[in-house]
mmCIF file of C-alpha atoms and ligand atoms in Angstrom:
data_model
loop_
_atom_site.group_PDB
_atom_site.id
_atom_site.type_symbol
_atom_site.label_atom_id
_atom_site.label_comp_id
_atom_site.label_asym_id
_atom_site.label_seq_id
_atom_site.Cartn_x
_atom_site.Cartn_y
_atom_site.Cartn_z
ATOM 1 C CA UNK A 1 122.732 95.234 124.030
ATOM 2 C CA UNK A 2 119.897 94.638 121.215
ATOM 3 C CA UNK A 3 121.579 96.030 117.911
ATOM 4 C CA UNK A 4 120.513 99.256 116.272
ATOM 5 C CA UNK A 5 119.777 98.361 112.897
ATOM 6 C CA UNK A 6 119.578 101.398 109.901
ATOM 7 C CA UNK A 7 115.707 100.241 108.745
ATOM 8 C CA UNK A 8 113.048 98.189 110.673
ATOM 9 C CA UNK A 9 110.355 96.912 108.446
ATOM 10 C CA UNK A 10 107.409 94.923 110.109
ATOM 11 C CA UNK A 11 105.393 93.248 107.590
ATOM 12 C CA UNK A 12 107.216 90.698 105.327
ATOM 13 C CA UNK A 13 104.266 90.487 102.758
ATOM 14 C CA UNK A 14 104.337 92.578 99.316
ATOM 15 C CA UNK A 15 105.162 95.621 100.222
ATOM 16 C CA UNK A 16 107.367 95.107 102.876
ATOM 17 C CA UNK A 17 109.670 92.539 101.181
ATOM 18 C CA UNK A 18 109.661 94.965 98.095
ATOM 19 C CA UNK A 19 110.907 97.683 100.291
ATOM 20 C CA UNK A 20 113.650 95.377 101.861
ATOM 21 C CA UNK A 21 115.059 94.436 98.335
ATOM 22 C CA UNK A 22 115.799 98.428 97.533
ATOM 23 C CA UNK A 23 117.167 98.888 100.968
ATOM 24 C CA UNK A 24 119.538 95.840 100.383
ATOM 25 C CA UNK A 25 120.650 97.092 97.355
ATOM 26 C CA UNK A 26 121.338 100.604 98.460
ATOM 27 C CA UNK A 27 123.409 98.932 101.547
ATOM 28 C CA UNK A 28 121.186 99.463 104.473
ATOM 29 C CA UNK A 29 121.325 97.499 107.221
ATOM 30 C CA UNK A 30 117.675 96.005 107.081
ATOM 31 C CA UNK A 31 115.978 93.689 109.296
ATOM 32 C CA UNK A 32 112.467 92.656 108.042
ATOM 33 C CA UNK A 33 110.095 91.581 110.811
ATOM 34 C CA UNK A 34 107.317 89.389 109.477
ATOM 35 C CA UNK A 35 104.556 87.110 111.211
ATOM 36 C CA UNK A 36 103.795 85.050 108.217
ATOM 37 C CA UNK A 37 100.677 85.819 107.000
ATOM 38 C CA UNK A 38 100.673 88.045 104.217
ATOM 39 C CA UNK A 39 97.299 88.395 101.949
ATOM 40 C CA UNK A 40 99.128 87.359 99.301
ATOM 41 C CA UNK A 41 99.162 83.433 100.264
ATOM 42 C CA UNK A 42 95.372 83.921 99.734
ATOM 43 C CA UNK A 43 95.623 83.952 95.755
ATOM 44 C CA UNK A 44 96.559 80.579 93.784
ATOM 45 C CA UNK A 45 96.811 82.443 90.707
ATOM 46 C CA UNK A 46 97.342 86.390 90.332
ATOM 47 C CA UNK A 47 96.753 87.553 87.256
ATOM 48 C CA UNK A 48 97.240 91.278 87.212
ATOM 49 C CA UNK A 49 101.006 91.521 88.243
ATOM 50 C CA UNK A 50 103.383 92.755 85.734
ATOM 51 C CA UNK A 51 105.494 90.400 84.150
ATOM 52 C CA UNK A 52 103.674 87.258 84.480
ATOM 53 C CA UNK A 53 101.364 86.726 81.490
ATOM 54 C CA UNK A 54 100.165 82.964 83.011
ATOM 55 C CA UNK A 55 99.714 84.042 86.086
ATOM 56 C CA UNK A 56 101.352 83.516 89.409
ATOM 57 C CA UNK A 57 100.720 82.195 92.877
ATOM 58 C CA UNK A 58 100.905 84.604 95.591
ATOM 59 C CA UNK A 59 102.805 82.337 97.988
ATOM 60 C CA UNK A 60 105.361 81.625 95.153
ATOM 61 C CA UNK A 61 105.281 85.445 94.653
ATOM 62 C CA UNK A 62 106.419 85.468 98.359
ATOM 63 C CA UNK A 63 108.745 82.616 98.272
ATOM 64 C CA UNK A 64 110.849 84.739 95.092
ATOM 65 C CA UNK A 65 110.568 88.156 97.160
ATOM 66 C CA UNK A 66 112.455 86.228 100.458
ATOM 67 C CA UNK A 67 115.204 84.890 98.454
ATOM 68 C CA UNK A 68 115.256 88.205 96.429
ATOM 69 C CA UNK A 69 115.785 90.634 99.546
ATOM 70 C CA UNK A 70 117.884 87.948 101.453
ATOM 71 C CA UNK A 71 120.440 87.832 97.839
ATOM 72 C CA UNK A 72 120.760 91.577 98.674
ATOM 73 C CA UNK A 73 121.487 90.871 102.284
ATOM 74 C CA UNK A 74 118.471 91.980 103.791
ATOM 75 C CA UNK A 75 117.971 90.183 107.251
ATOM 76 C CA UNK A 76 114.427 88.602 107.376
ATOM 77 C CA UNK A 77 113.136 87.078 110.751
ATOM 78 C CA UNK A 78 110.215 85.601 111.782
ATOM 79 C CA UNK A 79 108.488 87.540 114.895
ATOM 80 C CA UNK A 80 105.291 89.236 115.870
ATOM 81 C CA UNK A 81 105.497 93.267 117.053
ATOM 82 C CA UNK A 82 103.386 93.912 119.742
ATOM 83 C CA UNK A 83 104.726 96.995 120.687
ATOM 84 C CA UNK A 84 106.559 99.944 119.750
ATOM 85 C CA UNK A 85 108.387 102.904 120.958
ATOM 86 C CA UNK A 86 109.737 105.779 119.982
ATOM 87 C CA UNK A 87 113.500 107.822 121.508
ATOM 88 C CA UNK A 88 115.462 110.280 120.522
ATOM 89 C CA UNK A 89 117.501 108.650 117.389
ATOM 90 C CA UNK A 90 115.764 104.819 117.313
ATOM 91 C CA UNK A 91 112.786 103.329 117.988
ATOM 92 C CA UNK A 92 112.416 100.231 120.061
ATOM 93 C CA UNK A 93 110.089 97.564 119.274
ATOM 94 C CA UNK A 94 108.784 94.425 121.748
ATOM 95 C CA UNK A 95 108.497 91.359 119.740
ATOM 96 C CA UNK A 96 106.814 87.728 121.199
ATOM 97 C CA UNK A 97 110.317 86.967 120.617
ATOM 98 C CA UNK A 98 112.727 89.515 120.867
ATOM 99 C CA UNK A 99 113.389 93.317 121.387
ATOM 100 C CA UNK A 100 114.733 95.453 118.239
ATOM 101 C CA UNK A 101 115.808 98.909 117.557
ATOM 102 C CA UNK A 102 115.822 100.778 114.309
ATOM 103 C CA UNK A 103 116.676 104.099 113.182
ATOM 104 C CA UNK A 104 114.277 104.185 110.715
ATOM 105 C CA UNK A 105 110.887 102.154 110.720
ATOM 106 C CA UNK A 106 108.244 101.104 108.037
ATOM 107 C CA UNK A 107 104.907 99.767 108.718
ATOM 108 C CA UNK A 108 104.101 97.206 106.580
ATOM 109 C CA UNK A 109 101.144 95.265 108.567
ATOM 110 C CA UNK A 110 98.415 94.917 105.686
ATOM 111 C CA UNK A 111 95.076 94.802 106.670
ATOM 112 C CA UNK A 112 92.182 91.252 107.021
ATOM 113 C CA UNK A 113 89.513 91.533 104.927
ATOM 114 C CA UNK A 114 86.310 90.719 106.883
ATOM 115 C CA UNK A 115 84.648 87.413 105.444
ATOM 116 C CA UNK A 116 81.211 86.361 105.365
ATOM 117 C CA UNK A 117 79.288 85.265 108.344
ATOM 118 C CA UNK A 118 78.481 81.800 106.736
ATOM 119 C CA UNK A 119 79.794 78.646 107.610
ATOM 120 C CA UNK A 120 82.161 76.440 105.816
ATOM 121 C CA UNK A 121 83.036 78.604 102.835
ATOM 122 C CA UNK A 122 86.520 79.754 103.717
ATOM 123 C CA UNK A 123 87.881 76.853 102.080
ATOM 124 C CA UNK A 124 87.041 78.690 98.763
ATOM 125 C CA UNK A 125 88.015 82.031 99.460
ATOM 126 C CA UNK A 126 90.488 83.013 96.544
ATOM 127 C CA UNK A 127 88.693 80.119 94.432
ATOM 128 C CA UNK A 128 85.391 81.029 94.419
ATOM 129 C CA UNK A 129 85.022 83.390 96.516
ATOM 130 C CA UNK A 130 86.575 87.001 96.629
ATOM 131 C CA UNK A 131 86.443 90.344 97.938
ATOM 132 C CA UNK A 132 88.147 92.414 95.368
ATOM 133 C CA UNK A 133 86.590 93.310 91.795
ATOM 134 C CA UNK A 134 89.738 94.680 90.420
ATOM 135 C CA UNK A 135 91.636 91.507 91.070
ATOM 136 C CA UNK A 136 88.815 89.277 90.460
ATOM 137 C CA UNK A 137 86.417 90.761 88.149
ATOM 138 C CA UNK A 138 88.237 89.985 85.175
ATOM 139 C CA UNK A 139 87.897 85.808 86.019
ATOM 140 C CA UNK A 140 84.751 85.817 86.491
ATOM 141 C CA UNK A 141 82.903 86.946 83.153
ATOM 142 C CA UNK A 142 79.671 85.811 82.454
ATOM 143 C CA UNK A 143 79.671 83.605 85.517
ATOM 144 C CA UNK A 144 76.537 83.567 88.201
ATOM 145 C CA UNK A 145 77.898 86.011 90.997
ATOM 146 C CA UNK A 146 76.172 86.719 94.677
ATOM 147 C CA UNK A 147 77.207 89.953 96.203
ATOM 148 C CA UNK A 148 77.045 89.429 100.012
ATOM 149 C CA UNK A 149 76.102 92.625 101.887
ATOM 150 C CA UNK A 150 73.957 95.215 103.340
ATOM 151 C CA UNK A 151 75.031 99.191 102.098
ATOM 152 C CA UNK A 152 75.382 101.465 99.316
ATOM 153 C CA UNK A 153 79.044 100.080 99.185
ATOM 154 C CA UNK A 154 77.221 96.360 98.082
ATOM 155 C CA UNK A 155 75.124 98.091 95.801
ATOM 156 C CA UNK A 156 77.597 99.688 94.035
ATOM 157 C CA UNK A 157 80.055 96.552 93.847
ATOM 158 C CA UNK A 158 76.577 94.515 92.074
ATOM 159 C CA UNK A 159 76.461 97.333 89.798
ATOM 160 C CA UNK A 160 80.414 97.399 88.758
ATOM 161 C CA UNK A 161 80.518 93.692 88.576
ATOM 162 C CA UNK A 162 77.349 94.008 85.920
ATOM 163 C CA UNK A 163 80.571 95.363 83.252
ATOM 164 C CA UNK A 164 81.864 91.359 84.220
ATOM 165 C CA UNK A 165 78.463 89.228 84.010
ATOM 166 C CA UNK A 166 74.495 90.056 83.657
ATOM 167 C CA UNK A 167 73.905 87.551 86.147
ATOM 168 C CA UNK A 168 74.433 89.295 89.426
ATOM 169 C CA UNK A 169 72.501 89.133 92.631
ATOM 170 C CA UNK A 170 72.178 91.223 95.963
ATOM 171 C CA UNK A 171 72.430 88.719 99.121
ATOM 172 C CA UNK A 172 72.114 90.585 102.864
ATOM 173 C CA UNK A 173 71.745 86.953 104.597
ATOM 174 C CA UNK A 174 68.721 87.791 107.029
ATOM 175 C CA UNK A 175 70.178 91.133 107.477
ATOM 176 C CA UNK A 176 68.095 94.580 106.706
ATOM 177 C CA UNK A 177 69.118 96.595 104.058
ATOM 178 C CA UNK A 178 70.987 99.984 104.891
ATOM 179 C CA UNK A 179 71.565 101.190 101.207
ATOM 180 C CA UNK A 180 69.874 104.756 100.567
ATOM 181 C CA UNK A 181 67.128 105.770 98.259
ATOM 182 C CA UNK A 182 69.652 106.794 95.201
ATOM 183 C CA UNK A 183 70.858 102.701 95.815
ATOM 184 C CA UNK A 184 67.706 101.444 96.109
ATOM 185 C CA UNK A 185 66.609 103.132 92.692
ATOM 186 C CA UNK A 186 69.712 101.693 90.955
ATOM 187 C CA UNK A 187 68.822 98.285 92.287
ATOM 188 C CA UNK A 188 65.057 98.916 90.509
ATOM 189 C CA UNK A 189 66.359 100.832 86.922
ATOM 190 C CA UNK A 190 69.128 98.025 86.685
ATOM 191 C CA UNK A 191 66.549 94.836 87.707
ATOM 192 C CA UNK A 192 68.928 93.162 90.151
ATOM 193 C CA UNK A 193 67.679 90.604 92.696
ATOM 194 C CA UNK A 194 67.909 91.067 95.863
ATOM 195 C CA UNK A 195 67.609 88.117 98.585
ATOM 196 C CA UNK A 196 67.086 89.213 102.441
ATOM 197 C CA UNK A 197 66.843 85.764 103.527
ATOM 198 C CA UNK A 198 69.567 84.557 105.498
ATOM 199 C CA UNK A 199 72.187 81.870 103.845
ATOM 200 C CA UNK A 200 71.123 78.406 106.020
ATOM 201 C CA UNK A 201 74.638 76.839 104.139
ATOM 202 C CA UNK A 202 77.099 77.127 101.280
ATOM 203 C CA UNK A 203 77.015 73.820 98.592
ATOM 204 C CA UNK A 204 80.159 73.638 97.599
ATOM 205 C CA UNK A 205 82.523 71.200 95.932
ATOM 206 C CA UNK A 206 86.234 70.969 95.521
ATOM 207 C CA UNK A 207 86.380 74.844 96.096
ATOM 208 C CA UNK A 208 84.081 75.609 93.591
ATOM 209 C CA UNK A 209 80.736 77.018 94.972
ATOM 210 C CA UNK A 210 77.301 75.671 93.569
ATOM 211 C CA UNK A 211 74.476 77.263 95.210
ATOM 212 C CA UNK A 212 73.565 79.579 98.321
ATOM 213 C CA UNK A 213 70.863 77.819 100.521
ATOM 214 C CA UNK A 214 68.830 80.000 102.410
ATOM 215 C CA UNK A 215 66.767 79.399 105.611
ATOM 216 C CA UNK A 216 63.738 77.072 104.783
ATOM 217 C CA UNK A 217 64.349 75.105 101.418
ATOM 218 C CA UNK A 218 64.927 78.216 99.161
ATOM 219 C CA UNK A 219 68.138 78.368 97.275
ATOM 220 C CA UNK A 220 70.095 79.596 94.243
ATOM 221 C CA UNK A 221 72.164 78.460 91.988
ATOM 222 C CA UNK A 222 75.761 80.864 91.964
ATOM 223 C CA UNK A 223 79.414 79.895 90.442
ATOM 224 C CA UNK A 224 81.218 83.147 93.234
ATOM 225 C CA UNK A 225 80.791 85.197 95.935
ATOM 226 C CA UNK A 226 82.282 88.539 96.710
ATOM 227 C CA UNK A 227 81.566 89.738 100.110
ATOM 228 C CA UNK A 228 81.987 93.580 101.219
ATOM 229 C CA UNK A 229 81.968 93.327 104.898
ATOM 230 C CA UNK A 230 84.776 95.225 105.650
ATOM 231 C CA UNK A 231 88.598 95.290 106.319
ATOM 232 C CA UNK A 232 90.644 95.473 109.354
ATOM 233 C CA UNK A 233 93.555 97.157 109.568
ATOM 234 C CA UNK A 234 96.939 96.434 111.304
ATOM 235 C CA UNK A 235 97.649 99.917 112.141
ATOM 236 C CA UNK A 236 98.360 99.513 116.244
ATOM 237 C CA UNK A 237 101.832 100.683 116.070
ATOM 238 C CA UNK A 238 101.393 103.571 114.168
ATOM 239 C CA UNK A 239 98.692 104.628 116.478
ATOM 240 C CA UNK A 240 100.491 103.816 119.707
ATOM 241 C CA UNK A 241 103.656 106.452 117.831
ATOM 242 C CA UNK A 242 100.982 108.813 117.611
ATOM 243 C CA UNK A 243 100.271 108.659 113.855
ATOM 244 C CA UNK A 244 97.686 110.218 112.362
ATOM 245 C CA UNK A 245 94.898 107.601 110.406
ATOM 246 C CA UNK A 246 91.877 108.453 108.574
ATOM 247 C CA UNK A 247 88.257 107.457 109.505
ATOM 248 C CA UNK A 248 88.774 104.380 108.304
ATOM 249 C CA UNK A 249 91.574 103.586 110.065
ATOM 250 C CA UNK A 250 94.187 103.914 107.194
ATOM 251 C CA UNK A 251 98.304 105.253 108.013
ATOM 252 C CA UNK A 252 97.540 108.596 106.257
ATOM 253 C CA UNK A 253 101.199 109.207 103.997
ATOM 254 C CA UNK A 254 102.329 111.547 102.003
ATOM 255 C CA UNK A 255 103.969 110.895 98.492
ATOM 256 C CA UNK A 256 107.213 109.256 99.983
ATOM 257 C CA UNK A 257 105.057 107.254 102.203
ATOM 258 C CA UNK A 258 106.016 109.425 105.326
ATOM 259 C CA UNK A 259 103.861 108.874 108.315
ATOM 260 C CA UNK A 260 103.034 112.660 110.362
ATOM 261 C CA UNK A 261 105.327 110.550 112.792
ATOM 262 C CA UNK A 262 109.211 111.748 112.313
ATOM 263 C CA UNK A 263 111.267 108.674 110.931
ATOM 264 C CA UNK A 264 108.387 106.837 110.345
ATOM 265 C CA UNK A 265 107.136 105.364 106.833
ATOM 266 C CA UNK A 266 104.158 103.479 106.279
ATOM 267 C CA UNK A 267 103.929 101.582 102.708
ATOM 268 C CA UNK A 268 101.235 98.501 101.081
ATOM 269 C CA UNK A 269 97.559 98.298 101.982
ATOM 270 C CA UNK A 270 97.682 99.507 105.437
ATOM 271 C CA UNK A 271 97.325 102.991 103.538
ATOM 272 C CA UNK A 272 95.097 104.847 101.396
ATOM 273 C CA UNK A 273 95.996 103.099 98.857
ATOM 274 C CA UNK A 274 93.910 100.390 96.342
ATOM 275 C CA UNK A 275 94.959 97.242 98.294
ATOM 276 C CA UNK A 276 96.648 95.649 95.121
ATOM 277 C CA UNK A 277 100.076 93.601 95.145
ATOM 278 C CA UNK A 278 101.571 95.474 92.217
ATOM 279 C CA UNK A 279 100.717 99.191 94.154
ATOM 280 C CA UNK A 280 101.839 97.276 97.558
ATOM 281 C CA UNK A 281 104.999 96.524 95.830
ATOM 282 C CA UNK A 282 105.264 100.175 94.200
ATOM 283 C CA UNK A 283 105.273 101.645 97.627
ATOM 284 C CA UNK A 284 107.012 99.885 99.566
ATOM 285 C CA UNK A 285 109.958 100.716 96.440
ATOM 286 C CA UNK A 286 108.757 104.448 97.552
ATOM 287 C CA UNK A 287 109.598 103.887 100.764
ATOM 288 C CA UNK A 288 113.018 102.582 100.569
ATOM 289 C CA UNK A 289 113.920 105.335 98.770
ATOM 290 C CA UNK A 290 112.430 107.866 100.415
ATOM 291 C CA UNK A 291 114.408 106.179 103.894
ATOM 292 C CA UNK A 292 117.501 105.952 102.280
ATOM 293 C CA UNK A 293 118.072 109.514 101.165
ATOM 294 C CA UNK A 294 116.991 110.210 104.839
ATOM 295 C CA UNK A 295 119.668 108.336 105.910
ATOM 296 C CA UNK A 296 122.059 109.817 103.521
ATOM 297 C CA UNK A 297 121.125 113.215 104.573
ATOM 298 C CA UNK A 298 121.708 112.374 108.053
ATOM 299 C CA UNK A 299 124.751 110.538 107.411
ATOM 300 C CA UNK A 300 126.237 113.859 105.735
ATOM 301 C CA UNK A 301 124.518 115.612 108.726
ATOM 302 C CA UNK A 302 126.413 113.811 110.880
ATOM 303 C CA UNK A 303 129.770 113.245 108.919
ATOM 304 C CA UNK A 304 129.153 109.522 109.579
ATOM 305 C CA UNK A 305 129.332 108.934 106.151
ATOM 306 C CA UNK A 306 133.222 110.635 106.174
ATOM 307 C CA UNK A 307 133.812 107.700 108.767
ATOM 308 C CA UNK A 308 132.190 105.071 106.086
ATOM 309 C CA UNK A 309 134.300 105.616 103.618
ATOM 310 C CA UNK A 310 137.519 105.774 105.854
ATOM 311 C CA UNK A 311 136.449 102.317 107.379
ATOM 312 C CA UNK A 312 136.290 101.001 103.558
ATOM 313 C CA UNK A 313 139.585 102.660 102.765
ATOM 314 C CA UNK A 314 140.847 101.143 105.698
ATOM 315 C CA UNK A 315 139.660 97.331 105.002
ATOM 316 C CA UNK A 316 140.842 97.953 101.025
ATOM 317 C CA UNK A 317 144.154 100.074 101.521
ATOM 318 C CA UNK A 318 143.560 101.726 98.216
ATOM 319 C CA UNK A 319 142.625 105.625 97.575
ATOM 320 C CA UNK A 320 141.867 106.377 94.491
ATOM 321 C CA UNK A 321 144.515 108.124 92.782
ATOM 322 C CA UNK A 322 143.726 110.871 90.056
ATOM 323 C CA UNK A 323 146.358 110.987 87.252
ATOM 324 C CA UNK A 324 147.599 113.672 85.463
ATOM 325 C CA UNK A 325 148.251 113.729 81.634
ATOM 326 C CA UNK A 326 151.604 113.971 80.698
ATOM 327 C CA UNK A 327 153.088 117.247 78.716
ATOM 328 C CA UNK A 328 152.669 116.768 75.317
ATOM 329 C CA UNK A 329 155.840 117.269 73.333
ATOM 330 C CA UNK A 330 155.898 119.658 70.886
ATOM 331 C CA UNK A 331 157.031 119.208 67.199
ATOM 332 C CA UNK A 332 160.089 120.292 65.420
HETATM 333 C C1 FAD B 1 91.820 86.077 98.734
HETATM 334 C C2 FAD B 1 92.671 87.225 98.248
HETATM 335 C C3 FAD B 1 93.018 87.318 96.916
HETATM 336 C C4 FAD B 1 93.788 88.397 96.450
HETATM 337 N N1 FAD B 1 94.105 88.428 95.131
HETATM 338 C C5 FAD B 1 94.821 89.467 94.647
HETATM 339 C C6 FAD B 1 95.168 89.532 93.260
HETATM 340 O O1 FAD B 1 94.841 88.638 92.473
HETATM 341 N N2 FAD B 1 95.872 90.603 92.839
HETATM 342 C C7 FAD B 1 96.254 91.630 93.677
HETATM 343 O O2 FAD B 1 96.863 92.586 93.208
HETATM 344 N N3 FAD B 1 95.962 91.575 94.992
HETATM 345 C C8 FAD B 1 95.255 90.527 95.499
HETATM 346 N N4 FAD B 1 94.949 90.476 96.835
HETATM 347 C C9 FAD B 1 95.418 91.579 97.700
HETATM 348 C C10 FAD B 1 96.897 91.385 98.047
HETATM 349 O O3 FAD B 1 97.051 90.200 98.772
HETATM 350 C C11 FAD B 1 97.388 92.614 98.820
HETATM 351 O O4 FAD B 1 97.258 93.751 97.995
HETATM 352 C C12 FAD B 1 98.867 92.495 99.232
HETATM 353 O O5 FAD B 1 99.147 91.300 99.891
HETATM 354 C C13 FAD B 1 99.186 93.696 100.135
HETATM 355 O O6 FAD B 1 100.514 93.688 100.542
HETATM 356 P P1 FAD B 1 100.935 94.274 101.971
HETATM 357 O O7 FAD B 1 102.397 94.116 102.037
HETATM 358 O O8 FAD B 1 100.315 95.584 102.212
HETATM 359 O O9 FAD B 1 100.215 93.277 103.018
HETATM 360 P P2 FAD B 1 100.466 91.723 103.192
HETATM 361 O O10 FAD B 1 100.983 91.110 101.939
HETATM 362 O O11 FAD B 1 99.200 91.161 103.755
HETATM 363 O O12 FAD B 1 101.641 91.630 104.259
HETATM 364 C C14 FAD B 1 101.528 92.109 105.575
HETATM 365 C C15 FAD B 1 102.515 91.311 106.427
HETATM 366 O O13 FAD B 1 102.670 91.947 107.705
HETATM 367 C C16 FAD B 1 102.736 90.947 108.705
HETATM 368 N N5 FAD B 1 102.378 91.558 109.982
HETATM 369 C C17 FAD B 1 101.224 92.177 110.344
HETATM 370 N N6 FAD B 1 101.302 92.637 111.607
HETATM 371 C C18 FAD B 1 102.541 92.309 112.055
HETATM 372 C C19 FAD B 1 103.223 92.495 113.295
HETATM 373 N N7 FAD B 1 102.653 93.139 114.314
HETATM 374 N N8 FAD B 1 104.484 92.003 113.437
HETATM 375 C C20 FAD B 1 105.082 91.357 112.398
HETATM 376 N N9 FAD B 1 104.486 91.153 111.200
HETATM 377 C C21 FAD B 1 103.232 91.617 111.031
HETATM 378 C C22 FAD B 1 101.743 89.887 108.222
HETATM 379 O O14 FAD B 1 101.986 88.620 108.804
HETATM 380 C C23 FAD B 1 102.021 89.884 106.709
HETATM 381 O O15 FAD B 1 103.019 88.947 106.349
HETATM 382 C C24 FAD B 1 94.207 89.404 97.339
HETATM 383 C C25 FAD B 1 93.863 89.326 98.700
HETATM 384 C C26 FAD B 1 93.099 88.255 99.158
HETATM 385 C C27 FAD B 1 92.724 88.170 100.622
#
C-alpha cells in the first residue's frame, strides 16, 4: 500500500522547496512533488534576493534549495499531479507516475505568465524581455522600453516604469485599445507614445532586443519589452478540493497560508501574493510552520506523540534521569 507521508508539497520551485527545508528540519516526513519547471529557471541573474549582493541565477537558486531540503531529509521526486483527493485523515493524489497520500498538503504550483503574441522573442525573455517591474525595473534605467498591451493595467505599468527611464512607449500590436478615459488622459498629460500597429517581427541579437518592426516598413528602435498579458494560474487541485479562489483565480489564504479547505495550505505565487522569489520563499517558511504545529497538535490530540518518544526511548535505551542534589553538610 502507497505510504502515508506527514506533508505533501506539489511544487518544487521557491516556495515549495523553502517550505520542505523547515519541514525537514522540524522532522516531518516530507515528500516534495515537483514537475520541473519552476519560474525561477527563467532569471540568469536575480538581483533582489537577500543575501546575494552580485546577484544570482535562479536555476542555481534551485539547484542550492534541492540539496538544502534533501541535507534535512526531505524526499524530493520528480512527478506531475493531475489529480487530487481528499478522505477522512489523508489526501490521495494521482501522479503521471505514481499515487501518494499525505496527511497534510501544500500547493505550491506557481502560476505562467502569459507572453507576447510575437514570434521569435522567447529566446530573450529574462534578457530583454520581462514581465515584472519590481524585479526588473531596477536593470533597466534609462534604457528604451516598449510596454506591450491593451488596458488600464499597460497604462499604468508605462507610467511606473517612467520612475526607471523617460523613454517609454505604449505598443497594443494591431490590437484596440481598452484603457478608460482617466488612462487615456494620463497617456496625453505624461506625452507617451502609443503604437496600435501590429509588431510584423522582433530584431534581435544574442538575446538582446534592437527594434520592434511593425506591419509595413515602420519600426522602432527599443533595448526591452515588458508585456502585461496576463498570468495563469496552477490552481486545479485546490479547486477540484473545493477551495475557495478569487476572481482572478488566486488560492485565497489566510496569514498561515491556510486554504478554506481543512489540512490544506497553499504558499508562493499561486496566491495573493506579489509573485516575488524572496515572498515565495517567505511563505512557503509560513507554511511549514503553520503545518507543523498542526501536526503537533494532532499528535498530542492523538497521544501519537507519547508513542514517538517511547519508540526513541526504545531504539536509545536511555531515559533521562533527573538528579537530586546531595544534603549539604552542615558546619561545626
Ligand atoms: C522571466 C522571469 C524572471 C523573473 N525574475 C525574478 C526576479 O528577478 N526576482 C524575483 O523575485 N522573481 C522573479 N521572477 C518570479 C519568480 O520566478 C517567482 O516569484 C517564483 O519562482 C515563485 O515561486 P513559486 O514556488 O510560487 O513558483 P515556481 O518557482 O514557479 O514553482 C512552481 C513549481 O510547481 C511545479 N508544479 C506545478 N504544477 C505541478 C503539478 N501539478 N505537479 C507537480 N509539480 C507542479 C512546477 O513545475 C514548478 O517547479 C521571475 C519570473 C520570470 C518568469
Amino acid at each position: 500500500m502507497t505510504k502515508t507521508h506527514e506533508v505533501i508539497v506539489v511544487g518544487g520551485g521557491i516556495a515549495g522547496l523553502s517550505a520542505a527545508i523547515y519541514l525537514g528540519r522540524a522532522r516531518r516526513d516530507v515528500l516534495v512533488i515537483d514537475s520541473g519547471h519552476s519560474m525561477a529557471k527563467w532569471e540568469p541573474v536575480v538581483q533582489n534576493y537577500l543575501g546575494f549582493p552580485k546577484g544570482v541565477a535562479g536555476d542555481e537558486l534551485l539547484k542550492n534549495g534541492r540539496t538544502q531540503a534533501q541535507h534535512y531529509d526531505a524526499r524530493i521526486v520528480r512527478d506531475e499531479i493531475k489529480t487530487v483527493a481528499a478522505r477522512k485523515s489523508f489526501f490521495i493524489l494521482k501522479g503521471k507516475r505514481k499515487a501518494y497520500r499525505g496527511k497534510r498538503l501544500l500547493i505550491a504550483t506557481g502560476i505562467f505568465h502569459l507572453p507576447p503574441e510575437i514570434p521569435g522573442v522567447k529566446q530573450c525573455l529574462g534578457h530583454s524581455m520581462f514581465f515584472c517591474k519590481d524585479c526588473d525595473g531596477y536593470r533597466v534605467r534609462g534604457k528604451r522600453i516598449a510596454i506591450i498591451g491593451q488596458n488600464d493595467e499597460t497604462v499604468e505599468y508605462a507610467l511606473e516604469m517612467l520612475h526607471y527611464s523617460a523613454c517609454v512607449i505604449v505598443v497594443t500590436n494591431g490590437k484596440r485599445a481598452r484603457w478608460d478615459r482617466q488612462h487615456a488622459r494620463w497617456l496625453e498629460e505624461y506625452e507617451i507614445p502609443v503604437s496600435r500597429k501590429r509588431i510584423r517581427d522582433v530584431d534581435h541579437r544574442k538575446r538582446k532586443i534592437r527594434a520592434l518592426e511593425f506591419a509595413g516598413e515602420a519600426s522602432v528602435k527599443i533595448d526591452y519589452i515588458f508585456t502585461t498579458r496576463g498570468d495563469i494560474f496552477y490552481n486545479q487541485l485546490a479547486k477540484k478540493l473545493g477551495a475557495k479562489l478569487d476572481p482572478d483565480g488566486q488560492i485565497k489564504v489566510d496569514q498561515s497560508m491556510r486554504t478554506t479547505v481543512p489540512r490544506l495550505y497553499a504558499a508562493g505565487c499561486v496566491t495573493p501574493a506579489n509573485c516575488q522569489m524572496i515572498i515565495a520563499a517567505g511563505q512557503g517558511a509560513a507554511a511549514a510552520q503553520a503545518i507543523n504545529r498542526d501536526l503537533f497538535e494532532e499528535s498530542l490530540a492523538s497521544h501519537s506523540l507519547r508513542r514517538f518518544r517511547h519508540e526513541q526511548l526504545e531504539k536509545k535505551k536511555t531515559v533521562p534521569e533527573v538528579s537530586e542534589p546531595k544534603p549539604r553538610r552542615r558546619k561545626k
